[in-house]
Coordinates of C-alpha atoms in Angstrom, one line a residue:
M1 CA 100.7 -61.6 30.6
K2 CA 99.0 -60.2 33.8
S3 CA 101.5 -57.4 34.0
L4 CA 101.0 -56.5 30.4
F5 CA 97.2 -56.5 30.8
F6 CA 97.5 -54.3 33.9
R7 CA 99.7 -51.8 32.1
W8 CA 97.2 -51.6 29.3
Y9 CA 94.4 -51.1 31.8
L10 CA 96.3 -48.3 33.5
S11 CA 96.8 -46.6 30.1
V12 CA 93.1 -46.7 29.3
M13 CA 92.0 -45.4 32.7
K14 CA 94.6 -42.6 32.7
F15 CA 93.4 -41.5 29.3
L16 CA 89.8 -41.4 30.4
A17 CA 90.4 -39.9 33.8
G18 CA 92.7 -37.3 32.1
L19 CA 89.6 -35.8 30.5
I20 CA 88.2 -34.8 33.9
P21 CA 88.7 -31.2 34.9
T22 CA 91.1 -30.6 37.8
K23 CA 89.7 -29.3 41.1
K24 CA 92.2 -27.1 43.0
N25 CA 90.9 -28.3 46.4
A26 CA 90.9 -32.0 45.5
A27 CA 93.4 -34.4 46.9
V28 CA 93.8 -38.2 46.4
I29 CA 95.8 -40.6 48.6
L30 CA 96.8 -43.8 46.7
N31 CA 97.5 -46.1 49.7
G32 CA 99.4 -49.2 48.8
A33 CA 100.7 -49.7 52.3
G34 CA 97.6 -51.3 53.9
R35 CA 97.3 -50.5 57.5
S36 CA 100.8 -51.5 58.8
G37 CA 102.5 -48.2 59.1
S38 CA 100.7 -46.4 56.2
N39 CA 101.8 -42.8 55.6
G40 CA 98.8 -42.6 53.3
Y41 CA 96.1 -43.6 55.8
I42 CA 97.5 -41.6 58.7
F43 CA 97.9 -38.5 56.5
Y44 CA 94.3 -39.0 55.2
K45 CA 93.0 -39.0 58.8
Y46 CA 95.0 -35.9 59.5
L47 CA 93.6 -34.0 56.5
Q48 CA 90.1 -35.0 57.3
K49 CA 90.4 -33.6 60.8
N50 CA 92.4 -30.5 60.1
Y51 CA 91.6 -29.4 56.5
P52 CA 87.9 -29.3 55.9
N53 CA 88.6 -27.0 52.9
L54 CA 90.0 -30.0 51.0
D55 CA 88.0 -32.7 49.1
V56 CA 90.1 -35.7 50.1
T57 CA 89.7 -39.3 48.7
L58 CA 91.5 -42.3 50.1
V59 CA 92.0 -45.1 47.5
E60 CA 92.9 -48.5 48.8
P61 CA 94.1 -51.0 47.9
W62 CA 96.3 -49.5 45.3
P63 CA 97.2 -50.3 42.6
S64 CA 94.0 -52.3 41.6
S65 CA 92.2 -53.2 38.4
H66 CA 88.9 -53.3 40.3
L67 CA 88.4 -49.6 41.0
P68 CA 85.1 -48.2 39.8
F69 CA 85.4 -45.4 37.2
S70 CA 83.9 -43.0 39.8
T71 CA 87.2 -43.4 41.7
W72 CA 89.3 -42.9 38.6
K73 CA 87.3 -39.7 38.0
R74 CA 88.4 -38.5 41.5
I75 CA 92.0 -39.4 40.7
G76 CA 91.7 -37.4 37.5
A77 CA 90.2 -34.4 39.2
A78 CA 92.8 -34.2 42.0
K79 CA 95.3 -31.4 42.1
Y80 CA 97.4 -33.3 44.8
I81 CA 98.2 -37.0 44.7
F82 CA 99.9 -38.6 47.6
T83 CA 101.6 -42.0 47.0
T84 CA 103.1 -44.6 49.3
H85 CA 104.8 -46.8 46.6
Q86 CA 105.6 -45.8 43.0
P87 CA 104.7 -42.2 42.1
F88 CA 101.6 -41.8 40.0
K89 CA 99.8 -39.0 38.2
I90 CA 97.6 -38.5 35.2
K91 CA 98.3 -35.0 34.1
S92 CA 101.5 -32.9 34.2
S93 CA 99.6 -30.2 36.2
Q94 CA 99.0 -32.6 39.1
I95 CA 101.4 -32.6 42.0
D96 CA 102.6 -36.0 43.2
I97 CA 104.0 -36.1 46.7
E98 CA 105.8 -39.4 47.4
F99 CA 105.8 -40.6 51.0
W100 CA 107.2 -44.1 50.3
H101 CA 106.6 -46.7 53.1
G102 CA 109.8 -47.2 54.9
I103 CA 113.5 -46.3 55.2
P104 CA 115.1 -49.0 53.0
L105 CA 117.3 -51.5 54.8
K106 CA 117.0 -54.3 52.1
R107 CA 118.4 -53.7 48.7
M108 CA 115.8 -52.8 46.0
G109 CA 115.7 -51.6 42.5
L110 CA 119.2 -50.9 41.0
M111 CA 120.9 -52.2 44.2
A112 CA 119.0 -55.5 44.5
N113 CA 120.5 -58.8 43.5
N114 CA 117.1 -60.1 42.2
T115 CA 115.8 -57.4 39.9
L116 CA 115.9 -57.0 36.1
R117 CA 117.7 -54.1 34.4
K118 CA 114.7 -53.3 32.2
D119 CA 112.4 -53.0 35.2
N120 CA 114.8 -50.8 37.0
Q121 CA 115.1 -48.5 34.0
R122 CA 111.3 -48.2 33.7
N123 CA 111.0 -47.4 37.4
E124 CA 113.8 -44.8 37.1
R125 CA 111.9 -43.0 34.3
L126 CA 108.7 -43.2 36.3
W127 CA 110.2 -41.5 39.3
Y128 CA 111.9 -38.9 37.1
T129 CA 108.6 -38.0 35.3
S130 CA 106.0 -38.4 38.0
A131 CA 107.5 -37.7 41.4
D132 CA 107.4 -33.9 42.1
V133 CA 108.3 -34.1 45.8
V134 CA 109.8 -37.0 47.7
S135 CA 109.4 -36.6 51.4
S136 CA 112.6 -37.3 53.3
S137 CA 113.7 -37.7 56.9
S138 CA 117.5 -37.4 56.6
D139 CA 120.6 -37.4 54.4
L140 CA 121.0 -41.1 55.0
Y141 CA 117.5 -41.8 53.7
E142 CA 118.1 -39.8 50.5
S143 CA 121.4 -41.6 49.9
L144 CA 119.8 -45.0 50.3
M145 CA 116.7 -44.2 48.2
S146 CA 118.8 -42.6 45.4
A147 CA 121.2 -45.6 45.3
C148 CA 118.2 -47.9 44.7
I149 CA 115.9 -45.8 42.5
A150 CA 118.2 -43.0 41.1
I151 CA 116.0 -40.2 42.5
S152 CA 117.5 -36.8 41.6
T153 CA 118.4 -34.7 44.7
D154 CA 116.2 -31.8 43.7
K155 CA 113.1 -33.8 44.4
Y156 CA 113.7 -34.4 48.1
R157 CA 112.2 -32.2 50.8
K158 CA 112.9 -32.9 54.5
L159 CA 109.2 -33.1 55.6
G160 CA 109.2 -36.4 57.4
F161 CA 106.8 -39.3 57.3
P162 CA 103.2 -39.0 58.6
R163 CA 103.2 -42.6 60.0
L164 CA 105.7 -41.5 62.7
D165 CA 103.2 -38.9 64.1
A166 CA 101.0 -41.8 65.3
L167 CA 103.7 -43.7 67.2
K168 CA 103.3 -41.8 70.5
Q169 CA 99.6 -41.2 70.2
P170 CA 97.9 -44.6 70.7
V171 CA 94.2 -44.6 69.9
I172 CA 93.3 -47.0 72.7
S173 CA 94.7 -47.9 76.1
K174 CA 97.2 -50.7 76.7
E175 CA 94.6 -52.4 78.9
D176 CA 92.1 -52.5 76.0
F177 CA 94.7 -53.6 73.5
L178 CA 95.6 -56.5 75.8
Q179 CA 92.0 -57.4 76.2
D180 CA 91.3 -57.2 72.4
L181 CA 94.1 -59.5 71.4
F182 CA 94.7 -61.8 74.4
K183 CA 91.5 -61.6 76.4
S184 CA 93.6 -60.8 79.4
S185 CA 94.0 -58.3 82.2
D186 CA 97.5 -58.1 83.5
P187 CA 99.0 -54.9 85.1
Q188 CA 102.5 -56.3 84.7
A189 CA 102.1 -57.0 81.0
Q190 CA 104.9 -56.4 78.6
I191 CA 103.6 -56.6 75.0
G192 CA 106.0 -57.5 72.2
I193 CA 105.3 -57.6 68.5
Y194 CA 107.0 -59.8 65.9
M195 CA 107.1 -58.3 62.4
P196 CA 109.3 -60.1 59.8
T197 CA 109.8 -59.1 56.3
F198 CA 108.7 -60.8 53.1
R199 CA 110.4 -64.2 53.4
Y200 CA 108.8 -65.7 50.3
E201 CA 111.4 -64.1 48.0
L202 CA 114.1 -66.3 49.6
E203 CA 112.7 -69.0 47.3
D204 CA 113.2 -71.7 49.9
K205 CA 110.2 -74.0 50.1
S206 CA 111.4 -75.4 53.4
I207 CA 111.0 -72.0 55.0
M208 CA 107.5 -71.6 53.7
K209 CA 106.6 -75.1 54.8
K210 CA 107.7 -74.3 58.4
I211 CA 105.6 -71.1 58.4
E212 CA 102.6 -72.9 56.9
D213 CA 102.8 -75.5 59.7
G214 CA 102.7 -72.9 62.4
N215 CA 106.5 -72.2 62.9
F216 CA 106.2 -68.5 62.4
F217 CA 109.9 -67.9 63.2
A218 CA 111.0 -70.8 61.0
F219 CA 113.4 -71.9 63.8
E220 CA 114.9 -75.3 63.7
D221 CA 114.2 -75.8 67.5
F222 CA 110.7 -74.2 67.5
E223 CA 108.3 -75.4 70.2
V224 CA 105.3 -73.1 70.6
E225 CA 104.2 -74.5 74.0
K226 CA 107.7 -73.9 75.4
L227 CA 107.8 -70.4 74.0
N228 CA 104.3 -69.6 75.4
N229 CA 105.3 -70.9 78.8
A230 CA 108.5 -68.8 78.8
L231 CA 106.4 -65.7 77.9
K232 CA 103.8 -66.4 80.5
E233 CA 106.4 -66.7 83.3
K234 CA 107.7 -63.2 82.5
H235 CA 104.2 -61.6 82.0
Q236 CA 105.2 -61.1 78.3
Y237 CA 102.7 -61.2 75.5
L238 CA 103.7 -61.7 71.9
I239 CA 101.8 -60.3 68.9
V240 CA 102.6 -62.0 65.6
K241 CA 102.1 -59.7 62.6
L242 CA 103.2 -61.6 59.5
H243 CA 103.5 -60.3 56.0
P244 CA 100.0 -60.6 54.4
Y245 CA 101.2 -63.3 52.0
E246 CA 102.4 -65.5 54.9
M247 CA 99.3 -64.9 56.9
K248 CA 97.2 -66.2 54.0
M249 CA 99.1 -69.5 54.0
F250 CA 99.2 -69.9 57.8
K251 CA 97.2 -72.8 58.9
N252 CA 97.1 -72.1 62.6
F253 CA 95.7 -68.6 62.4
D254 CA 93.8 -68.6 65.6
S255 CA 96.3 -69.1 68.4
Q256 CA 95.2 -71.3 71.3
F257 CA 98.0 -70.0 73.5
S258 CA 97.5 -67.5 76.3
N259 CA 100.5 -65.3 75.5
I260 CA 100.7 -65.5 71.7
A261 CA 98.2 -63.8 69.4
F262 CA 98.1 -63.2 65.7
M263 CA 97.1 -59.8 64.3
N264 CA 95.7 -59.6 60.8
N265 CA 94.5 -56.7 58.7
D266 CA 90.8 -57.4 59.6
Y267 CA 91.4 -56.2 63.2
L268 CA 92.9 -53.0 61.8
F269 CA 90.4 -52.3 59.1
D270 CA 87.4 -53.2 61.3
N271 CA 88.4 -50.7 63.9
N272 CA 89.8 -48.1 61.5
Y273 CA 93.2 -48.3 63.0
D274 CA 96.7 -48.2 61.5
L275 CA 99.2 -50.4 63.2
Y276 CA 101.3 -47.4 64.1
E277 CA 98.4 -46.0 66.1
L278 CA 98.9 -49.1 68.4
L279 CA 102.6 -49.7 68.1
G280 CA 103.4 -47.2 70.9
L281 CA 101.5 -49.6 73.3
T282 CA 104.1 -52.3 72.8
D283 CA 107.2 -52.7 75.0
F284 CA 109.6 -54.5 72.6
L285 CA 109.9 -55.4 68.9
L286 CA 111.1 -58.5 67.2
T287 CA 112.0 -58.2 63.5
D288 CA 114.5 -59.4 60.9
F289 CA 115.4 -57.1 58.0
S290 CA 112.2 -55.0 58.0
S291 CA 112.6 -51.2 57.9
I292 CA 110.2 -51.0 60.8
Y293 CA 113.3 -51.1 63.0
F294 CA 114.2 -47.5 62.0
D295 CA 110.7 -46.3 62.9
Y296 CA 110.7 -48.2 66.2
L297 CA 113.8 -46.3 67.3
H298 CA 111.5 -43.3 68.0
L299 CA 110.0 -45.2 70.9
D300 CA 113.4 -46.0 72.4
K301 CA 112.4 -49.5 73.4
P302 CA 114.2 -52.8 73.0
I303 CA 114.5 -54.5 69.6
L304 CA 115.6 -58.1 69.0
F305 CA 116.7 -59.2 65.5
V306 CA 115.8 -62.6 64.2
T307 CA 118.7 -63.4 61.8
N308 CA 118.4 -67.1 61.1
F309 CA 118.2 -66.4 57.4
L310 CA 120.7 -63.6 57.2
K311 CA 123.1 -65.3 54.8
Q312 CA 120.3 -66.4 52.5
Y313 CA 118.8 -62.9 52.4
E314 CA 122.2 -61.2 51.7
K315 CA 122.7 -63.6 48.8
T316 CA 119.2 -63.5 47.4
R317 CA 118.4 -59.8 47.7
G318 CA 121.1 -58.1 49.7
L319 CA 121.1 -55.4 52.4
L320 CA 122.1 -51.8 51.9
I321 CA 124.2 -51.4 55.1
G322 CA 126.4 -53.9 56.9
P323 CA 127.8 -55.9 58.6
Y324 CA 124.4 -56.5 60.0
A325 CA 125.5 -57.1 63.6
E326 CA 127.0 -53.6 63.6
I327 CA 123.9 -51.8 62.5
A328 CA 121.4 -53.8 64.6
P329 CA 120.8 -51.9 67.9
G330 CA 119.8 -55.1 69.7
K331 CA 120.6 -58.8 70.1
C332 CA 120.7 -61.0 67.0
I333 CA 119.1 -64.3 67.6
N334 CA 119.1 -67.5 65.5
S335 CA 117.0 -70.0 67.4
Q336 CA 114.2 -70.2 69.9
T337 CA 116.7 -71.1 72.7
E338 CA 118.5 -67.8 72.0
L339 CA 115.2 -66.0 71.9
I340 CA 114.0 -67.2 75.3
A341 CA 117.4 -66.3 76.8
A342 CA 117.3 -62.8 75.2
L343 CA 113.8 -62.1 76.6
E344 CA 115.3 -62.3 80.1
K345 CA 117.3 -59.1 79.5
M346 CA 116.6 -57.3 76.3
D347 CA 118.0 -53.9 77.0
S348 CA 121.3 -52.3 78.1
A349 CA 123.0 -48.9 78.2
E350 CA 125.1 -50.0 75.1
M351 CA 121.9 -50.8 73.1
R352 CA 120.2 -47.6 74.2
A353 CA 123.2 -45.6 72.9
K354 CA 123.2 -47.6 69.7
R355 CA 119.5 -46.9 69.2
Q356 CA 120.0 -43.2 69.6
Y357 CA 123.0 -43.2 67.2
W358 CA 120.9 -44.8 64.4
L359 CA 117.9 -42.6 65.2
K360 CA 119.9 -39.5 64.6
L361 CA 121.3 -40.8 61.4
S362 CA 117.9 -42.0 60.0
D363 CA 115.7 -39.0 61.1
S364 CA 117.1 -35.5 61.7
L365 CA 113.7 -33.8 62.0
P366 CA 111.7 -32.8 65.1
E367 CA 109.2 -35.4 66.2
D368 CA 105.4 -35.4 65.9
E369 CA 105.2 -32.7 63.3
N370 CA 105.5 -34.5 60.0
C371 CA 101.9 -34.2 58.8
R372 CA 101.9 -30.5 59.7
R373 CA 105.2 -29.9 57.8
V374 CA 103.8 -31.5 54.6
C375 CA 100.7 -29.4 54.8
E376 CA 102.6 -26.1 55.4
F377 CA 105.0 -26.9 52.6
L378 CA 102.1 -27.3 50.2
K379 CA 100.2 -24.3 51.7
L380 CA 97.1 -26.4 51.9
D381 CA 95.4 -24.0 54.3
Q382 CA 95.3 -21.5 51.4
V383 CA 93.6 -23.9 49.0
K384 CA 90.0 -23.0 48.2

């Protein structure tokens, strides 16, 4: 019922906003990616700084049934619409540039084990009719996306992803970052970040119960005091950045431990940061099946893969590439005991070579120029 109502709401708003005359210098960014590696938000900041000739509006969260009509009017007036999830536009004369929000590692759409055919067909039509340009990083990316959403090849342009421009340009110092999250000053500090994917879709109440009780890894042998002590001995600090749904249900949100801290969206929004503007300050990544792993390859730093629910994930949703141990350029760990052992020596020449191999496959473009490439392709400097 909620989905039906929202589709009706969108239809009404699109009709009304479609009556608004288009402005050639107006652009709207529909940001559905929050602040955790948002192509939309980072591109918005770039346009604000470098293109004063454009009238740019950032809309977030998107989609939403709580937008004022003044915002819908700006969407209706925009010549350019930049999206981070499904493509969207109101008039055929508008240009939708689809950034998406990650290189897919998990199956989705047509390829997923847990989607409905009618939904996939509706999405396929939406991409065909509304996406004018799909920004790409490589042939691999295009193959994975088209397998999932059936995007036609003529829509792709190798322009890159704005979020990657921020990885090597942190907006604060490592010292300030450590102080902000850990209230600590440590010149030997190694900062790690744990970013798991959306585990709720595994439909396993026992996993959610572990997370709710503070076991953010959902390990069978989880002992937070022991983990904190192990981190402290090695001057390692762990940031836990859970999926927003998991963070809402997490009881022990404020960590009482010296070397473990939780990051929520409030910290990012309050400071006008995107996570990727801070990610370059970290020294290692822990993830499971999140596409952040492909982006982190640009930093050429160690990655550890938490795979305690690999079999469940492969069965429930599925992965696009496998076997997983072969594509993961880092140690796969299934328990806290294995994690603590892996923290002793996270990197090796073999893993560095593996990271470079997957980086070249997933991103064939020069670094740090993605925002500029998009703007030059659209000739935004000529817009008046």
